[in-house]
């Protein structure tokens, strides 16, 4: 929960004021292009953010920080998006029988065991995972698969 001072800072920033505290300065920013003299804010094209600039005290303290690198962080596979190549839908419904592109990191399929692969599960109670039988492209950051053909009323999410 925010204390009173933090609450007042948040209110001031939300009003478009620059806020300077003992740690740094906060300024509201607008992202997006405004075309023409009379262009107005459009939430579909623009967004608000906050820029933060550390104060001198923090900058001085950061200079004294000793950084120890312990190597790369170990992470497992991460899927960022799945693009339905038929509808161009991203991370929504995918079309059965068509290709799909899976983007991410550390997602290359490795191994010869029959259980290794990509499995899809319908978005419904008690659905059984279905193994994808065709992997067209298999790279660490992108996979292209052919989705299994399903009954017309079926879709996967």
Coordinates of N, CA and C in Angstrom, one line a residue:
X1 N 0.8 -1.2 0.0 CA 0.0 0.0 0.0 C 0.9 1.2 0.0
X2 N 0.5 2.2 -0.8 CA 1.3 3.4 -0.8 C 1.1 4.3 0.4
X3 N 2.2 4.9 0.9 CA 2.0 5.8 2.0 C 1.6 7.2 1.4
X4 N 1.3 8.1 2.3 CA 0.7 9.4 1.9 C 1.6 10.1 0.9
X5 N 2.9 10.1 1.2 CA 3.9 10.8 0.3 C 3.9 10.2 -1.1
X6 N 3.9 8.9 -1.2 CA 3.8 8.2 -2.5 C 2.5 8.5 -3.2
X7 N 1.4 8.5 -2.5 CA 0.1 8.8 -3.0 C 0.1 10.2 -3.6
X8 N 0.7 11.2 -3.0 CA 0.7 12.6 -3.5 C 1.6 12.6 -4.7
X9 N 2.7 11.9 -4.7 CA 3.5 11.9 -5.9 C 2.8 11.3 -7.1
X10 N 2.1 10.2 -6.9 CA 1.3 9.6 -8.0 C 0.3 10.5 -8.5
X11 N -0.4 11.2 -7.6 CA -1.5 12.2 -8.0 C -0.9 13.3 -8.9
X12 N 0.3 13.8 -8.4 CA 0.9 14.9 -9.1 C 1.4 14.5 -10.5
X13 N 2.0 13.3 -10.6 CA 2.5 12.8 -11.9 C 1.3 12.6 -12.8
X14 N 0.2 12.0 -12.3 CA -1.0 11.8 -13.1 C -1.6 13.1 -13.6
X15 N -1.3 14.2 -12.9 CA -1.8 15.5 -13.3 C -0.9 16.2 -14.3
X16 N 0.2 15.5 -14.7 CA 1.2 16.0 -15.7 C 2.3 16.8 -15.1
X17 N 2.4 16.8 -13.7 CA 3.5 17.6 -13.1 C 4.8 16.8 -13.0
X18 N 5.9 17.5 -13.1 CA 7.2 16.9 -12.8 C 7.3 16.8 -11.3
X19 N 7.7 15.6 -10.9 CA 7.9 15.4 -9.4 C 9.4 15.1 -9.2
X20 N 10.0 15.8 -8.2 CA 11.3 15.6 -7.8 C 11.3 15.2 -6.4
X21 N 11.9 14.0 -6.1 CA 12.1 13.7 -4.7 C 13.5 13.4 -4.4
X22 N 13.8 12.9 -3.2 CA 15.2 12.7 -2.9 C 16.0 11.6 -3.7
X23 N 15.3 10.9 -4.5 CA 15.9 9.9 -5.3 C 16.0 10.2 -6.8
X24 N 15.0 11.0 -7.3 CA 15.1 11.3 -8.8 C 13.9 12.2 -9.2
X25 N 13.7 12.3 -10.5 CA 12.7 13.1 -11.1 C 11.8 12.2 -12.0
X26 N 10.5 12.4 -11.9 CA 9.5 11.7 -12.7 C 8.8 12.7 -13.6
X27 N 8.6 12.4 -14.9 CA 8.0 13.3 -15.8 C 7.1 12.4 -16.7
X28 N 5.8 12.8 -16.9 CA 4.9 12.1 -17.8 C 5.4 12.3 -19.2
X29 N 5.3 11.2 -20.0 CA 5.7 11.2 -21.4 C 4.5 10.7 -22.2
X30 N 4.5 11.1 -23.5 CA 3.5 10.6 -24.4 C 4.2 9.9 -25.6
X31 N 3.8 8.7 -25.9 CA 4.4 7.9 -27.0 C 3.5 8.0 -28.2
X32 N 4.0 8.1 -29.4 CA 3.2 8.1 -30.6 C 3.4 9.4 -31.4
X33 N 3.1 9.4 -32.6 CA 3.2 10.6 -33.5 C 1.9 11.4 -33.5
X34 N 2.1 12.7 -33.5 CA 0.9 13.6 -33.7 C 1.1 14.3 -35.0
X35 N 0.2 14.0 -36.0 CA 0.3 14.6 -37.3 C -0.6 15.8 -37.4
X36 N 0.0 16.9 -37.8 CA -0.8 18.1 -38.0 C -0.8 19.0 -36.7
X37 N -1.2 20.3 -36.9 CA -1.2 21.3 -35.8 C -2.2 21.0 -34.8
X38 N -3.4 20.5 -35.2 CA -4.5 20.3 -34.3 C -4.7 18.8 -33.9
X39 N -3.7 18.0 -34.0 CA -3.8 16.6 -33.7 C -4.1 16.4 -32.2
X40 N -5.0 15.5 -31.9 CA -5.4 15.2 -30.5 C -4.9 13.9 -30.1
X41 N -4.8 13.7 -28.8 CA -4.4 12.4 -28.2 C -5.5 11.3 -28.6
X42 N -5.0 10.2 -29.1 CA -5.8 9.1 -29.6 C -5.3 7.8 -28.9
X43 N -6.0 7.3 -28.0 CA -5.6 6.1 -27.2 C -5.2 4.9 -28.1
X44 N -5.7 4.9 -29.3 CA -5.4 3.8 -30.2 C -4.0 4.0 -30.9
X45 N -3.5 5.2 -30.9 CA -2.2 5.6 -31.5 C -1.2 6.0 -30.5
X46 N -1.6 6.5 -29.3 CA -0.7 7.1 -28.3 C -0.9 6.4 -27.0
X47 N 0.2 6.5 -26.2 CA 0.1 6.0 -24.8 C 0.9 6.9 -23.9
X48 N 0.6 6.8 -22.6 CA 1.3 7.6 -21.6 C 2.3 6.7 -20.9
X49 N 3.4 7.3 -20.5 CA 4.4 6.6 -19.8 C 5.0 7.6 -18.8
X50 N 6.0 7.2 -18.0 CA 6.7 8.0 -17.1 C 8.2 7.9 -17.3
X51 N 8.8 9.0 -17.5 CA 10.3 9.0 -17.6 C 10.9 9.2 -16.2
X52 N 11.9 8.6 -15.9 CA 12.5 8.7 -14.6 C 14.0 9.0 -14.8
X53 N 14.5 10.0 -14.1 CA 15.9 10.4 -14.1 C 16.4 10.4 -12.7
X54 N 17.4 9.5 -12.4 CA 17.9 9.4 -11.1 C 18.6 10.7 -10.6
X55 N 18.4 11.0 -9.4 CA 19.1 12.2 -8.8 C 20.5 12.0 -8.5
X56 N 21.2 13.0 -8.1 CA 22.7 13.0 -7.9 C 23.1 11.9 -6.8
X57 N 22.3 11.9 -5.7 CA 22.6 11.0 -4.6 C 22.5 9.5 -5.1
X58 N 21.5 9.2 -5.9 CA 21.4 7.8 -6.4 C 22.5 7.5 -7.4
X59 N 22.8 8.5 -8.3 CA 23.9 8.3 -9.3 C 25.2 8.0 -8.6
X60 N 25.5 8.8 -7.6 CA 26.7 8.6 -6.8 C 26.8 7.3 -6.2
X61 N 25.7 6.8 -5.6 CA 25.6 5.5 -4.9 C 25.8 4.4 -5.9
X62 N 25.2 4.5 -7.1 CA 25.4 3.5 -8.2 C 26.8 3.3 -8.6
X63 N 27.6 4.4 -8.6 CA 29.0 4.4 -9.0 C 29.8 3.4 -8.0
X64 N 29.3 3.3 -6.8 CA 30.0 2.5 -5.8 C 29.6 1.0 -5.8
X65 N 28.6 0.7 -6.6 CA 28.1 -0.7 -6.7 C 29.1 -1.6 -7.4
X66 N 29.5 -2.7 -6.9 CA 30.4 -3.7 -7.5 C 29.5 -4.7 -8.2
X67 N 29.7 -4.9 -9.5 CA 28.9 -5.9 -10.2 C 29.7 -7.2 -10.4
X68 N 29.1 -8.3 -10.1 CA 29.7 -9.6 -10.2 C 28.9 -10.4 -11.2
X69 N 29.5 -10.8 -12.3 CA 28.8 -11.5 -13.4 C 29.1 -13.0 -13.1
X70 N 28.0 -13.7 -13.0 CA 28.0 -15.2 -12.7 C 27.7 -16.0 -13.9
X71 N 27.8 -15.4 -15.1 CA 27.4 -16.1 -16.3 C 26.0 -15.9 -16.7
X72 N 25.6 -16.5 -17.8 CA 24.2 -16.3 -18.3 C 23.2 -17.0 -17.4
X73 N 22.1 -16.4 -17.2 CA 21.0 -17.0 -16.4 C 20.5 -18.2 -17.2
X74 N 20.2 -19.2 -16.5 CA 19.7 -20.4 -17.2 C 18.2 -20.3 -17.2
X75 N 17.6 -20.4 -18.4 CA 16.2 -20.3 -18.5 C 15.7 -21.5 -19.4
X76 N 14.5 -21.9 -19.2 CA 13.9 -22.9 -20.1 C 13.3 -22.3 -21.3
X77 N 12.6 -23.1 -22.0 CA 11.9 -22.5 -23.2 C 10.9 -21.5 -22.9
X78 N 10.8 -20.4 -23.7 CA 9.9 -19.3 -23.5 C 9.2 -19.1 -24.9
X79 N 7.8 -19.2 -24.9 CA 7.1 -18.9 -26.1 C 6.5 -17.5 -26.0
X80 N 6.9 -16.6 -26.9 CA 6.4 -15.2 -26.9 C 5.1 -15.1 -27.7
X81 N 5.0 -15.8 -28.8 CA 3.8 -15.7 -29.6 C 3.6 -16.9 -30.6
X82 N 2.4 -17.1 -31.0 CA 2.0 -18.1 -32.0 C 1.2 -17.4 -33.0
X83 N 1.7 -17.4 -34.3 CA 1.0 -16.7 -35.4 C 0.4 -17.7 -36.3
X84 N -0.9 -17.5 -36.5 CA -1.7 -18.4 -37.4 C -1.4 -17.8 -38.8
X85 N -0.7 -18.6 -39.6 CA -0.3 -18.2 -41.0 C -1.5 -18.0 -41.9
X86 N -2.6 -18.6 -41.6 CA -3.8 -18.4 -42.4 C -4.5 -17.1 -42.2
X87 N -4.8 -16.8 -40.9 CA -5.6 -15.6 -40.5 C -4.7 -14.4 -40.1
X88 N -3.4 -14.7 -39.9 CA -2.4 -13.7 -39.4 C -2.7 -13.4 -37.9
X89 N -3.6 -14.1 -37.3 CA -3.9 -13.9 -35.9 C -2.7 -14.2 -35.0
X90 N -2.4 -13.4 -34.0 CA -1.3 -13.6 -33.1 C -1.8 -14.0 -31.7
X91 N -1.3 -15.1 -31.3 CA -1.7 -15.6 -30.0 C -3.1 -15.6 -29.6
X92 N -4.0 -16.0 -30.6 CA -5.4 -16.1 -30.5 C -5.8 -17.5 -30.9
X93 N -6.8 -17.6 -31.7 CA -7.3 -18.9 -32.2 C -6.4 -19.3 -33.4
X94 N -6.1 -20.6 -33.5 CA -5.3 -21.1 -34.7 C -6.2 -21.9 -35.6
X95 N -5.9 -21.9 -36.9 CA -6.7 -22.6 -37.9 C -6.2 -24.0 -38.0
X96 N -7.1 -25.0 -37.9 CA -6.6 -26.4 -38.0 C -6.2 -26.7 -39.5
X97 N -5.2 -27.5 -39.7 CA -4.8 -27.9 -41.0 C -3.8 -26.9 -41.7
X98 N -3.6 -25.8 -41.0 CA -2.7 -24.7 -41.6 C -1.4 -24.6 -40.8
X99 N -0.5 -23.8 -41.4 CA 0.8 -23.6 -40.7 C 0.7 -22.6 -39.6
X100 N 1.5 -22.7 -38.6 CA 1.6 -21.8 -37.5 C 3.1 -21.5 -37.2
X101 N 3.4 -20.3 -36.8 CA 4.8 -20.0 -36.4 C 4.8 -19.7 -35.0
X102 N 5.7 -20.4 -34.3 CA 5.9 -20.2 -32.8 C 7.2 -19.5 -32.6
X103 N 7.1 -18.3 -32.0 CA 8.3 -17.5 -31.8 C 8.6 -17.5 -30.3
X104 N 9.9 -17.5 -29.9 CA 10.3 -17.4 -28.5 C 11.8 -17.6 -28.4
X105 N 12.2 -18.2 -27.3 CA 13.7 -18.5 -27.1 C 13.8 -19.9 -26.5
X106 N 14.9 -20.5 -26.8 CA 15.2 -21.9 -26.4 C 14.0 -22.9 -26.7
X107 N 13.5 -22.8 -27.9 CA 12.3 -23.6 -28.2 C 12.6 -24.7 -29.3
X108 N 13.8 -24.8 -29.7 CA 14.2 -25.8 -30.7 C 13.9 -27.2 -30.1
X109 N 13.2 -28.0 -30.9 CA 12.9 -29.4 -30.4 C 14.1 -30.3 -30.7
X110 N 14.5 -30.9 -29.6 CA 15.7 -31.8 -29.6 C 15.4 -33.2 -29.1
X111 N 16.0 -34.2 -29.7 CA 15.8 -35.5 -29.2 C 15.1 -36.4 -30.1
X112 N 15.3 -37.7 -30.0 CA 14.7 -38.7 -30.9 C 13.6 -39.5 -30.2
X113 N 13.5 -39.4 -28.9 CA 12.4 -40.1 -28.2 C 11.1 -39.8 -28.8
X114 N 10.2 -40.8 -29.1 CA 8.9 -40.5 -29.6 C 8.0 -39.5 -28.8
X115 N 8.3 -39.3 -27.6 CA 7.5 -38.4 -26.7 C 7.9 -37.0 -26.9
X116 N 9.1 -36.7 -27.5 CA 9.6 -35.4 -27.7 C 8.8 -34.7 -28.9
X117 N 8.3 -33.5 -28.7 CA 7.6 -32.8 -29.7 C 6.8 -31.7 -29.2
X118 N 5.9 -31.2 -30.1 CA 4.9 -30.1 -29.7 C 3.6 -30.8 -29.6
X119 N 2.9 -30.4 -28.5 CA 1.6 -30.9 -28.2 C 0.6 -29.7 -28.1
X120 N -0.6 -29.9 -28.7 CA -1.6 -28.9 -28.6 C -2.8 -29.5 -27.8
X121 N -3.5 -28.6 -27.0 CA -4.6 -29.0 -26.3 C -5.8 -28.1 -26.5
X122 N -6.9 -28.6 -26.8 CA -8.1 -27.8 -27.0 C -8.4 -27.0 -25.7
X123 N -9.0 -25.9 -25.8 CA -9.3 -25.1 -24.6 C -10.7 -25.5 -24.1
X124 N -10.7 -26.7 -23.5 CA -12.0 -27.2 -23.0 C -11.6 -28.3 -21.9
X125 N -12.5 -28.4 -21.0 CA -12.4 -29.4 -19.9 C -12.1 -30.8 -20.4
X126 N -11.1 -31.5 -19.9 CA -10.9 -32.9 -20.2 C -10.2 -33.1 -21.6
X127 N -9.8 -32.1 -22.2 CA -9.2 -32.2 -23.6 C -7.9 -33.0 -23.5
X128 N -7.6 -33.8 -24.5 CA -6.4 -34.6 -24.5 C -5.4 -33.9 -25.4
X129 N -4.1 -33.8 -25.0 CA -3.1 -33.2 -25.9 C -2.9 -34.0 -27.1
X130 N -2.8 -33.3 -28.3 CA -2.6 -33.9 -29.6 C -1.2 -33.5 -30.1
X131 N -0.4 -34.5 -30.4 CA 1.0 -34.2 -30.9 C 1.0 -33.7 -32.3
X132 N 1.7 -32.6 -32.6 CA 1.9 -32.1 -33.9 C 2.8 -33.1 -34.7
X133 N 2.4 -33.6 -35.8 CA 3.2 -34.6 -36.5 C 4.2 -34.0 -37.5
X134 N 4.0 -32.7 -37.9 CA 4.9 -32.1 -38.9 C 5.5 -30.8 -38.4
X135 N 6.8 -30.8 -38.2 CA 7.5 -29.6 -37.9 C 8.3 -29.2 -39.1
X136 N 7.9 -28.0 -39.7 CA 8.5 -27.6 -41.0 C 9.9 -26.9 -40.7
X137 N 9.9 -26.1 -39.7 CA 11.1 -25.3 -39.4 C 11.4 -25.4 -37.9
X138 N 12.6 -25.8 -37.5 CA 13.0 -26.0 -36.1 C 14.3 -25.3 -35.8
X139 N 14.1 -24.1 -35.2 CA 15.3 -23.3 -34.8 C 15.1 -22.8 -33.3
X140 N 16.2 -22.4 -32.7 CA 16.1 -22.0 -31.3 C 15.1 -20.9 -31.0
X141 N 14.8 -20.0 -31.9 CA 13.9 -18.9 -31.6 C 12.6 -18.9 -32.4
X142 N 12.5 -19.9 -33.3 CA 11.2 -20.0 -34.1 C 11.0 -21.4 -34.6
X143 N 9.7 -21.8 -34.5 CA 9.3 -23.1 -35.0 C 8.2 -22.8 -36.0
X144 N 8.1 -23.6 -37.1 CA 6.9 -23.5 -38.0 C 6.4 -24.9 -38.0
X145 N 5.1 -25.1 -37.7 CA 4.4 -26.4 -37.6 C 3.2 -26.4 -38.5
X146 N 2.8 -27.6 -38.9 CA 1.6 -27.8 -39.6 C 0.6 -28.3 -38.5
X147 N -0.5 -27.5 -38.4 CA -1.5 -27.9 -37.4 C -2.3 -29.1 -37.9
X148 N -2.6 -30.0 -37.0 CA -3.4 -31.1 -37.4 C -4.8 -30.6 -37.9
X149 N -5.4 -31.4 -38.8 CA -6.7 -31.1 -39.3 C -7.7 -31.6 -38.2
X150 N -8.7 -30.7 -37.9 CA -9.7 -31.0 -36.9 C -11.0 -30.9 -37.5
X151 N -12.0 -31.4 -36.8 CA -13.4 -31.2 -37.2 C -13.7 -29.7 -37.4
X152 N -14.6 -29.3 -38.3 CA -14.8 -27.8 -38.5 C -15.2 -27.1 -37.2
X153 N -15.9 -27.7 -36.3 CA -16.4 -26.9 -35.1 C -15.3 -26.8 -34.1
X154 N -14.1 -27.5 -34.3 CA -13.0 -27.4 -33.4 C -12.1 -26.3 -33.6
X155 N -11.6 -25.7 -32.5 CA -10.6 -24.7 -32.6 C -9.7 -24.8 -31.4
X156 N -8.5 -24.3 -31.5 CA -7.6 -24.4 -30.3 C -7.3 -23.0 -29.9
X157 N -7.0 -22.8 -28.7 CA -6.6 -21.4 -28.2 C -5.3 -21.6 -27.4

